[in-house]
mmCIF file with all atom_site columns, C-alpha atoms in Angstrom:
data_model
loop_
_atom_site.group_PDB
_atom_site.id
_atom_site.type_symbol
_atom_site.label_atom_id
_atom_site.label_alt_id
_atom_site.label_comp_id
_atom_site.label_asym_id
_atom_site.label_entity_id
_atom_site.label_seq_id
_atom_site.pdbx_PDB_ins_code
_atom_site.Cartn_x
_atom_site.Cartn_y
_atom_site.Cartn_z
_atom_site.occupancy
_atom_site.B_iso_or_equiv
_atom_site.pdbx_formal_charge
_atom_site.auth_seq_id
_atom_site.auth_comp_id
_atom_site.auth_asym_id
_atom_site.auth_atom_id
_atom_site.pdbx_PDB_model_num
ATOM 1   C CA . MET A 1 1   ? 162.349 61.261 65.128 1.00 0.00 ? 24  MET A CA 1
ATOM 2   C CA . THR A 1 2   ? 165.166 61.782 68.117 1.00 0.00 ? 25  THR A CA 1
ATOM 3   C CA . GLN A 1 3   ? 164.178 60.012 71.245 1.00 0.00 ? 26  GLN A CA 1
ATOM 4   C CA . PRO A 1 4   ? 162.108 62.449 73.765 1.00 0.00 ? 27  PRO A CA 1
ATOM 5   C CA . VAL A 1 5   ? 164.714 61.871 76.785 1.00 0.00 ? 28  VAL A CA 1
ATOM 6   C CA . ALA A 1 6   ? 168.266 61.223 76.244 1.00 0.00 ? 29  ALA A CA 1
ATOM 7   C CA . ASP A 1 7   ? 169.599 61.399 79.992 1.00 0.00 ? 30  ASP A CA 1
ATOM 8   C CA . PRO A 1 8   ? 166.733 59.526 82.412 1.00 0.00 ? 31  PRO A CA 1
ATOM 9   C CA . TYR A 1 9   ? 165.578 61.498 85.370 1.00 0.00 ? 32  TYR A CA 1
ATOM 10  C CA . ASP A 1 10  ? 163.017 61.486 87.960 1.00 0.00 ? 33  ASP A CA 1
ATOM 11  C CA . MET A 1 11  ? 159.958 63.459 87.094 1.00 0.00 ? 34  MET A CA 1
ATOM 12  C CA . SER A 1 12  ? 159.215 64.531 90.785 1.00 0.00 ? 35  SER A CA 1
ATOM 13  C CA . ALA A 1 13  ? 162.848 66.549 90.575 1.00 0.00 ? 36  ALA A CA 1
ATOM 14  C CA . ALA A 1 14  ? 161.705 67.647 87.612 1.00 0.00 ? 37  ALA A CA 1
ATOM 15  C CA . ALA A 1 15  ? 158.253 68.985 88.990 1.00 0.00 ? 38  ALA A CA 1
ATOM 16  C CA . VAL A 1 16  ? 159.862 71.659 91.608 1.00 0.00 ? 39  VAL A CA 1
ATOM 17  C CA . LEU A 1 17  ? 158.257 74.613 90.401 1.00 0.00 ? 40  LEU A CA 1
ATOM 18  C CA . PRO A 1 18  ? 159.455 78.060 90.304 1.00 0.00 ? 41  PRO A CA 1
ATOM 19  C CA . GLU A 1 19  ? 157.700 80.943 91.618 1.00 0.00 ? 42  GLU A CA 1
ATOM 20  C CA . ARG A 1 20  ? 153.940 81.544 90.247 1.00 0.00 ? 43  ARG A CA 1
ATOM 21  C CA . ALA A 1 21  ? 153.914 85.865 88.350 1.00 0.00 ? 44  ALA A CA 1
ATOM 22  C CA . SER A 1 22  ? 150.284 84.927 88.486 1.00 0.00 ? 45  SER A CA 1
ATOM 23  C CA . SER A 1 23  ? 147.534 83.866 90.856 1.00 0.00 ? 46  SER A CA 1
ATOM 24  C CA . TRP A 1 24  ? 145.498 82.428 88.007 1.00 0.00 ? 47  TRP A CA 1
ATOM 25  C CA . SER A 1 25  ? 143.500 79.710 88.364 1.00 0.00 ? 48  SER A CA 1
ATOM 26  C CA . CYS A 1 26  ? 142.560 76.917 85.446 1.00 0.00 ? 49  CYS A CA 1
ATOM 27  C CA . ARG A 1 27  ? 138.632 76.470 84.996 1.00 0.00 ? 50  ARG A CA 1
ATOM 28  C CA . SER A 1 28  ? 137.093 73.886 83.369 1.00 0.00 ? 51  SER A CA 1
ATOM 29  C CA . ASN A 1 29  ? 134.724 76.313 81.113 1.00 0.00 ? 52  ASN A CA 1
ATOM 30  C CA . ARG A 1 30  ? 138.013 78.271 79.768 1.00 0.00 ? 53  ARG A CA 1
ATOM 31  C CA . ALA A 1 31  ? 140.752 75.779 79.519 1.00 0.00 ? 54  ALA A CA 1
ATOM 32  C CA . LEU A 1 32  ? 141.884 73.529 76.314 1.00 0.00 ? 55  LEU A CA 1
ATOM 33  C CA . LEU A 1 33  ? 145.014 71.275 77.127 1.00 0.00 ? 56  LEU A CA 1
ATOM 34  C CA . LEU A 1 34  ? 147.759 70.900 74.172 1.00 0.00 ? 57  LEU A CA 1
ATOM 35  C CA . VAL A 1 35  ? 149.341 67.711 74.228 1.00 0.00 ? 58  VAL A CA 1
ATOM 36  C CA . HIS A 1 36  ? 152.831 68.579 72.645 1.00 0.00 ? 59  HIS A CA 1
ATOM 37  C CA . ASP A 1 37  ? 154.416 66.323 69.807 1.00 0.00 ? 60  ASP A CA 1
ATOM 38  C CA . LEU A 1 38  ? 153.614 63.149 72.072 1.00 0.00 ? 61  LEU A CA 1
ATOM 39  C CA . PRO A 1 39  ? 154.917 60.257 69.807 1.00 0.00 ? 62  PRO A CA 1
ATOM 40  C CA . ALA A 1 40  ? 152.910 57.619 68.919 1.00 0.00 ? 63  ALA A CA 1
ATOM 41  C CA . GLU A 1 41  ? 154.440 55.080 71.391 1.00 0.00 ? 64  GLU A CA 1
ATOM 42  C CA . ILE A 1 42  ? 156.914 55.550 74.018 1.00 0.00 ? 65  ILE A CA 1
ATOM 43  C CA . ASP A 1 43  ? 159.274 53.579 76.090 1.00 0.00 ? 66  ASP A CA 1
ATOM 44  C CA . THR A 1 44  ? 157.218 53.895 79.452 1.00 0.00 ? 67  THR A CA 1
ATOM 45  C CA . GLU A 1 45  ? 159.662 51.425 81.097 1.00 0.00 ? 68  GLU A CA 1
ATOM 46  C CA . CYS A 1 46  ? 161.795 54.738 81.073 1.00 0.00 ? 69  CYS A CA 1
ATOM 47  C CA . ALA A 1 47  ? 162.044 57.727 83.610 1.00 0.00 ? 70  ALA A CA 1
ATOM 48  C CA . PRO A 1 48  ? 160.300 60.669 83.320 1.00 0.00 ? 71  PRO A CA 1
ATOM 49  C CA . LEU A 1 49  ? 158.215 58.772 80.155 1.00 0.00 ? 72  LEU A CA 1
ATOM 50  C CA . ARG A 1 50  ? 156.866 56.467 82.405 1.00 0.00 ? 73  ARG A CA 1
ATOM 51  C CA . ASP A 1 51  ? 155.456 59.393 84.457 1.00 0.00 ? 74  ASP A CA 1
ATOM 52  C CA . LEU A 1 52  ? 154.696 61.575 81.070 1.00 0.00 ? 75  LEU A CA 1
ATOM 53  C CA . ALA A 1 53  ? 152.442 58.942 80.005 1.00 0.00 ? 76  ALA A CA 1
ATOM 54  C CA . PHE A 1 54  ? 150.655 58.757 83.456 1.00 0.00 ? 77  PHE A CA 1
ATOM 55  C CA . ASN A 1 55  ? 150.226 62.387 83.843 1.00 0.00 ? 78  ASN A CA 1
ATOM 56  C CA . LEU A 1 56  ? 149.194 62.613 80.253 1.00 0.00 ? 79  LEU A CA 1
ATOM 57  C CA . ASP A 1 57  ? 146.236 60.345 80.983 1.00 0.00 ? 80  ASP A CA 1
ATOM 58  C CA . GLN A 1 58  ? 145.298 61.826 84.258 1.00 0.00 ? 81  GLN A CA 1
ATOM 59  C CA . LEU A 1 59  ? 145.021 65.159 82.489 1.00 0.00 ? 82  LEU A CA 1
ATOM 60  C CA . ARG A 1 60  ? 143.024 63.386 79.278 1.00 0.00 ? 83  ARG A CA 1
ATOM 61  C CA . GLU A 1 61  ? 140.652 62.059 81.106 1.00 0.00 ? 84  GLU A CA 1
ATOM 62  C CA . THR A 1 62  ? 139.750 64.532 83.884 1.00 0.00 ? 85  THR A CA 1
ATOM 63  C CA . CYS A 1 63  ? 139.404 67.054 80.573 1.00 0.00 ? 86  CYS A CA 1
ATOM 64  C CA . HIS A 1 64  ? 137.128 64.680 78.775 1.00 0.00 ? 87  HIS A CA 1
ATOM 65  C CA . GLU A 1 65  ? 134.681 64.448 82.278 1.00 0.00 ? 88  GLU A CA 1
ATOM 66  C CA . MET A 1 66  ? 134.933 68.108 82.416 1.00 0.00 ? 89  MET A CA 1
ATOM 67  C CA . GLY A 1 67  ? 134.179 69.017 78.935 1.00 0.00 ? 90  GLY A CA 1
ATOM 68  C CA . VAL A 1 68  ? 137.445 70.845 78.747 1.00 0.00 ? 91  VAL A CA 1
ATOM 69  C CA . PRO A 1 69  ? 138.567 70.479 74.955 1.00 0.00 ? 92  PRO A CA 1
ATOM 70  C CA . VAL A 1 70  ? 142.325 68.202 74.335 1.00 0.00 ? 93  VAL A CA 1
ATOM 71  C CA . ALA A 1 71  ? 144.335 69.204 70.950 1.00 0.00 ? 94  ALA A CA 1
ATOM 72  C CA . ARG A 1 72  ? 147.377 67.282 70.349 1.00 0.00 ? 95  ARG A CA 1
ATOM 73  C CA . SER A 1 73  ? 150.098 68.864 67.788 1.00 0.00 ? 96  SER A CA 1
ATOM 74  C CA . SER A 1 74  ? 152.260 67.123 65.573 1.00 0.00 ? 97  SER A CA 1
ATOM 75  C CA . VAL A 1 75  ? 154.878 68.003 63.368 1.00 0.00 ? 98  VAL A CA 1
ATOM 76  C CA . ARG A 1 76  ? 154.014 63.969 61.622 1.00 0.00 ? 99  ARG A CA 1
ATOM 77  C CA . PHE A 1 77  ? 150.912 63.083 63.021 1.00 0.00 ? 100 PHE A CA 1
ATOM 78  C CA . GLU A 1 78  ? 151.755 59.915 64.565 1.00 0.00 ? 101 GLU A CA 1
ATOM 79  C CA . GLY A 1 79  ? 149.018 57.844 66.238 1.00 0.00 ? 102 GLY A CA 1
ATOM 80  C CA . GLY A 1 80  ? 146.000 59.986 65.459 1.00 0.00 ? 103 GLY A CA 1
ATOM 81  C CA . PRO A 1 81  ? 144.568 61.752 68.299 1.00 0.00 ? 104 PRO A CA 1
ATOM 82  C CA . GLY A 1 82  ? 141.601 60.217 70.697 1.00 0.00 ? 105 GLY A CA 1
ATOM 83  C CA . PRO A 1 83  ? 138.327 60.176 70.804 1.00 0.00 ? 106 PRO A CA 1
ATOM 84  C CA . GLY A 1 84  ? 137.045 63.787 70.789 1.00 0.00 ? 107 GLY A CA 1
ATOM 85  C CA . GLU A 1 85  ? 140.356 65.506 70.118 1.00 0.00 ? 108 GLU A CA 1
ATOM 86  C CA . HIS A 1 86  ? 141.563 67.771 67.761 1.00 0.00 ? 109 HIS A CA 1
ATOM 87  C CA . TRP A 1 87  ? 144.800 68.187 65.956 1.00 0.00 ? 110 TRP A CA 1
ATOM 88  C CA . LEU A 1 88  ? 146.581 70.977 65.930 1.00 0.00 ? 111 LEU A CA 1
ATOM 89  C CA . ALA A 1 89  ? 148.990 71.403 62.441 1.00 0.00 ? 112 ALA A CA 1
ATOM 90  C CA . ASP A 1 90  ? 152.408 71.823 62.030 1.00 0.00 ? 113 ASP A CA 1
ATOM 91  C CA . LEU A 1 91  ? 154.219 73.261 64.316 1.00 0.00 ? 114 LEU A CA 1
ATOM 92  C CA . SER A 1 92  ? 156.920 75.457 62.139 1.00 0.00 ? 115 SER A CA 1
ATOM 93  C CA . ALA A 1 93  ? 155.588 78.640 59.943 1.00 0.00 ? 116 ALA A CA 1
ATOM 94  C CA . ASP A 1 94  ? 152.127 79.566 61.963 1.00 0.00 ? 117 ASP A CA 1
ATOM 95  C CA . HIS A 1 95  ? 151.474 77.826 65.036 1.00 0.00 ? 118 HIS A CA 1
ATOM 96  C CA . PHE A 1 96  ? 150.114 80.520 66.928 1.00 0.00 ? 119 PHE A CA 1
ATOM 97  C CA . GLY A 1 97  ? 147.875 81.488 64.170 1.00 0.00 ? 120 GLY A CA 1
ATOM 98  C CA . GLY A 1 98  ? 146.370 77.736 64.571 1.00 0.00 ? 121 GLY A CA 1
ATOM 99  C CA . LEU A 1 99  ? 146.725 77.528 68.335 1.00 0.00 ? 122 LEU A CA 1
ATOM 100 C CA . ARG A 1 100 ? 144.629 81.170 68.532 1.00 0.00 ? 123 ARG A CA 1
ATOM 101 C CA . ALA A 1 101 ? 142.205 79.443 65.811 1.00 0.00 ? 124 ALA A CA 1
ATOM 102 C CA . LEU A 1 102 ? 141.291 76.800 67.846 1.00 0.00 ? 125 LEU A CA 1
ATOM 103 C CA . LEU A 1 103 ? 140.739 78.325 71.195 1.00 0.00 ? 126 LEU A CA 1
ATOM 104 C CA . ASP A 1 104 ? 138.731 80.938 69.730 1.00 0.00 ? 127 ASP A CA 1
ATOM 105 C CA . SER A 1 105 ? 137.021 78.431 68.025 1.00 0.00 ? 128 SER A CA 1
ATOM 106 C CA . PHE A 1 106 ? 136.091 76.939 71.441 1.00 0.00 ? 129 PHE A CA 1
ATOM 107 C CA . GLY A 1 107 ? 136.160 80.261 73.177 1.00 0.00 ? 130 GLY A CA 1
ATOM 108 C CA . ARG A 1 108 ? 138.864 79.560 75.368 1.00 0.00 ? 131 ARG A CA 1
ATOM 109 C CA . ASP A 1 109 ? 141.323 81.858 77.070 1.00 0.00 ? 132 ASP A CA 1
ATOM 110 C CA . GLN A 1 110 ? 143.559 79.454 79.265 1.00 0.00 ? 133 GLN A CA 1
ATOM 111 C CA . LEU A 1 111 ? 146.230 76.711 77.865 1.00 0.00 ? 134 LEU A CA 1
ATOM 112 C CA . LEU A 1 112 ? 147.066 73.656 79.464 1.00 0.00 ? 135 LEU A CA 1
ATOM 113 C CA . LEU A 1 113 ? 150.045 73.183 77.594 1.00 0.00 ? 136 LEU A CA 1
ATOM 114 C CA . THR A 1 114 ? 151.892 69.430 78.249 1.00 0.00 ? 137 THR A CA 1
ATOM 115 C CA . GLY A 1 115 ? 154.206 67.263 75.736 1.00 0.00 ? 138 GLY A CA 1
ATOM 116 C CA . VAL A 1 116 ? 157.807 66.600 74.883 1.00 0.00 ? 139 VAL A CA 1
ATOM 117 C CA . ARG A 1 117 ? 160.657 68.985 73.652 1.00 0.00 ? 140 ARG A CA 1
ATOM 118 C CA . ALA A 1 118 ? 159.927 71.478 76.369 1.00 0.00 ? 141 ALA A CA 1
ATOM 119 C CA . HIS A 1 119 ? 162.940 73.361 75.982 1.00 0.00 ? 142 HIS A CA 1
ATOM 120 C CA . ALA A 1 120 ? 161.776 74.272 71.865 1.00 0.00 ? 143 ALA A CA 1
ATOM 121 C CA . ALA A 1 121 ? 158.208 73.411 70.803 1.00 0.00 ? 144 ALA A CA 1
ATOM 122 C CA . CYS A 1 122 ? 156.428 74.013 74.756 1.00 0.00 ? 145 CYS A CA 1
ATOM 123 C CA . LEU A 1 123 ? 158.278 76.729 75.223 1.00 0.00 ? 146 LEU A CA 1
ATOM 124 C CA . MET A 1 124 ? 157.567 78.204 71.575 1.00 0.00 ? 147 MET A CA 1
ATOM 125 C CA . SER A 1 125 ? 153.916 77.254 72.562 1.00 0.00 ? 148 SER A CA 1
ATOM 126 C CA . ALA A 1 126 ? 153.982 79.298 75.770 1.00 0.00 ? 149 ALA A CA 1
ATOM 127 C CA . ALA A 1 127 ? 155.412 82.864 74.849 1.00 0.00 ? 150 ALA A CA 1
ATOM 128 C CA . GLY A 1 128 ? 153.147 83.205 71.791 1.00 0.00 ? 151 GLY A CA 1
ATOM 129 C CA . PRO A 1 129 ? 149.886 83.126 73.519 1.00 0.00 ? 152 PRO A CA 1
ATOM 130 C CA . ALA A 1 130 ? 150.867 84.717 76.751 1.00 0.00 ? 153 ALA A CA 1
ATOM 131 C CA . LEU A 1 131 ? 152.137 87.619 74.876 1.00 0.00 ? 154 LEU A CA 1
ATOM 132 C CA . ALA A 1 132 ? 147.881 87.519 73.228 1.00 0.00 ? 155 ALA A CA 1
ATOM 133 C CA . GLY A 1 133 ? 146.370 87.360 76.384 1.00 0.00 ? 156 GLY A CA 1
ATOM 134 C CA . VAL A 1 134 ? 146.061 83.562 77.159 1.00 0.00 ? 157 VAL A CA 1
ATOM 135 C CA . GLN A 1 135 ? 146.586 82.353 80.573 1.00 0.00 ? 158 GLN A CA 1
ATOM 136 C CA . VAL A 1 136 ? 148.981 79.507 79.759 1.00 0.00 ? 159 VAL A CA 1
ATOM 137 C CA . PHE A 1 137 ? 150.028 77.182 82.253 1.00 0.00 ? 160 PHE A CA 1
ATOM 138 C CA . CYS A 1 138 ? 153.040 75.009 81.948 1.00 0.00 ? 161 CYS A CA 1
ATOM 139 C CA . VAL A 1 139 ? 152.399 71.743 83.350 1.00 0.00 ? 162 VAL A CA 1
ATOM 140 C CA . ALA A 1 140 ? 155.606 70.542 85.075 1.00 0.00 ? 163 ALA A CA 1
ATOM 141 C CA . ASP A 1 141 ? 155.754 67.051 85.416 1.00 0.00 ? 164 ASP A CA 1
ATOM 142 C CA . ALA A 1 142 ? 153.426 66.598 82.138 1.00 0.00 ? 165 ALA A CA 1
ATOM 143 C CA . ILE A 1 143 ? 156.235 67.494 80.072 1.00 0.00 ? 166 ILE A CA 1
ATOM 144 C CA . VAL A 1 144 ? 159.114 66.232 79.154 1.00 0.00 ? 167 VAL A CA 1
ATOM 145 C CA . ASP A 1 145 ? 162.453 67.117 77.937 1.00 0.00 ? 168 ASP A CA 1
ATOM 146 C CA . ARG A 1 146 ? 166.585 65.534 77.052 1.00 0.00 ? 169 ARG A CA 1
ATOM 147 C CA . SER A 1 147 ? 167.778 66.288 79.961 1.00 0.00 ? 170 SER A CA 1
ATOM 148 C CA . LEU A 1 148 ? 166.624 67.131 84.313 1.00 0.00 ? 171 LEU A CA 1
ATOM 149 C CA . ASP A 1 149 ? 168.856 70.763 83.798 1.00 0.00 ? 172 ASP A CA 1
ATOM 150 C CA . GLU A 1 150 ? 166.840 71.441 80.352 1.00 0.00 ? 173 GLU A CA 1
ATOM 151 C CA . HIS A 1 151 ? 163.700 70.202 81.984 1.00 0.00 ? 174 HIS A CA 1
ATOM 152 C CA . ARG A 1 152 ? 164.180 72.797 84.250 1.00 0.00 ? 175 ARG A CA 1
ATOM 153 C CA . HIS A 1 153 ? 165.150 75.248 82.509 1.00 0.00 ? 176 HIS A CA 1
ATOM 154 C CA . SER A 1 154 ? 161.883 75.033 79.938 1.00 0.00 ? 177 SER A CA 1
ATOM 155 C CA . VAL A 1 155 ? 159.861 75.492 83.222 1.00 0.00 ? 178 VAL A CA 1
ATOM 156 C CA . ARG A 1 156 ? 161.572 78.255 84.328 1.00 0.00 ? 179 ARG A CA 1
ATOM 157 C CA . ALA A 1 157 ? 161.561 80.017 80.591 1.00 0.00 ? 180 ALA A CA 1
ATOM 158 C CA . ALA A 1 158 ? 157.824 79.167 80.436 1.00 0.00 ? 181 ALA A CA 1
ATOM 159 C CA . ALA A 1 159 ? 157.545 81.168 83.698 1.00 0.00 ? 182 ALA A CA 1
ATOM 160 C CA . ASP A 1 160 ? 159.681 83.807 83.054 1.00 0.00 ? 183 ASP A CA 1
ATOM 161 C CA . HIS A 1 161 ? 157.237 84.259 79.287 1.00 0.00 ? 184 HIS A CA 1
ATOM 162 C CA . GLY A 1 162 ? 154.522 84.510 81.317 1.00 0.00 ? 185 GLY A CA 1
ATOM 163 C CA . ALA A 1 163 ? 153.551 80.767 81.571 1.00 0.00 ? 186 ALA A CA 1
ATOM 164 C CA . THR A 1 164 ? 152.322 79.796 84.992 1.00 0.00 ? 187 THR A CA 1
ATOM 165 C CA . PRO A 1 165 ? 154.494 76.829 86.074 1.00 0.00 ? 188 PRO A CA 1
ATOM 166 C CA . ILE A 1 166 ? 151.628 74.202 87.693 1.00 0.00 ? 189 ILE A CA 1
ATOM 167 C CA . THR A 1 167 ? 151.797 70.253 88.578 1.00 0.00 ? 190 THR A CA 1
ATOM 168 C CA . THR A 1 168 ? 149.016 67.445 87.631 1.00 0.00 ? 191 THR A CA 1
ATOM 169 C CA . GLY A 1 169 ? 147.284 67.849 90.409 1.00 0.00 ? 192 GLY A CA 1
ATOM 170 C CA . GLN A 1 170 ? 147.123 70.861 90.878 1.00 0.00 ? 193 GLN A CA 1
ATOM 171 C CA . VAL A 1 171 ? 145.477 71.541 87.138 1.00 0.00 ? 194 VAL A CA 1
ATOM 172 C CA . ILE A 1 172 ? 143.071 68.628 88.156 1.00 0.00 ? 195 ILE A CA 1
ATOM 173 C CA . GLY A 1 173 ? 142.409 70.082 91.794 1.00 0.00 ? 196 GLY A CA 1
ATOM 174 C CA . GLN A 1 174 ? 141.518 73.461 90.191 1.00 0.00 ? 197 GLN A CA 1
ATOM 175 C CA . LEU A 1 175 ? 139.324 72.206 87.104 1.00 0.00 ? 198 LEU A CA 1
ATOM 176 C CA . LEU A 1 176 ? 137.588 70.045 89.704 1.00 0.00 ? 199 LEU A CA 1
ATOM 177 C CA . GLY A 1 177 ? 137.041 73.761 91.854 1.00 0.00 ? 200 GLY A CA 1
ATOM 178 C CA . VAL A 1 178 ? 138.672 71.763 94.970 1.00 0.00 ? 201 VAL A CA 1
ATOM 179 C CA . LEU A 1 179 ? 141.875 73.941 94.600 1.00 0.00 ? 202 LEU A CA 1
ATOM 180 C CA . SER A 1 180 ? 141.481 77.659 93.981 1.00 0.00 ? 203 SER A CA 1
#
């Protein structure tokens, strides 16, 4: 597997959000958190992977506390899902069909999108559901890409394809009902 980050960068610089096209708010009774292709072991000494690991831990903990389903997708299924988490099969072929079935099985219509390879697989995970009426939230400081430029481009492209760019703090605040 290639390294998720080729050129280390500051996550706070990557989490500058483009303008929102929607006024959606994530809700614990509607959301599902997707952690895409996170390696079993990542170099948490390297920026932005250190921030990614921290933000994903915060999101997963909040989602578990609030009853929000958590799913992991991976081509290789490294590491295994945590307790109460679900696998989403291979991202090739019919990835959206598997994702849609998982959303439907929990009665969810909101997708919180996180993980690695934002320019490819995360963006692919955003476009299909958004076109099918799922409210997709691209968690800008809980994804990484190979460079800061690719990260920023991915967040803008996800927004252009119907996803709402958002930060970890905003997601947690909205799930807890303290932010709208």
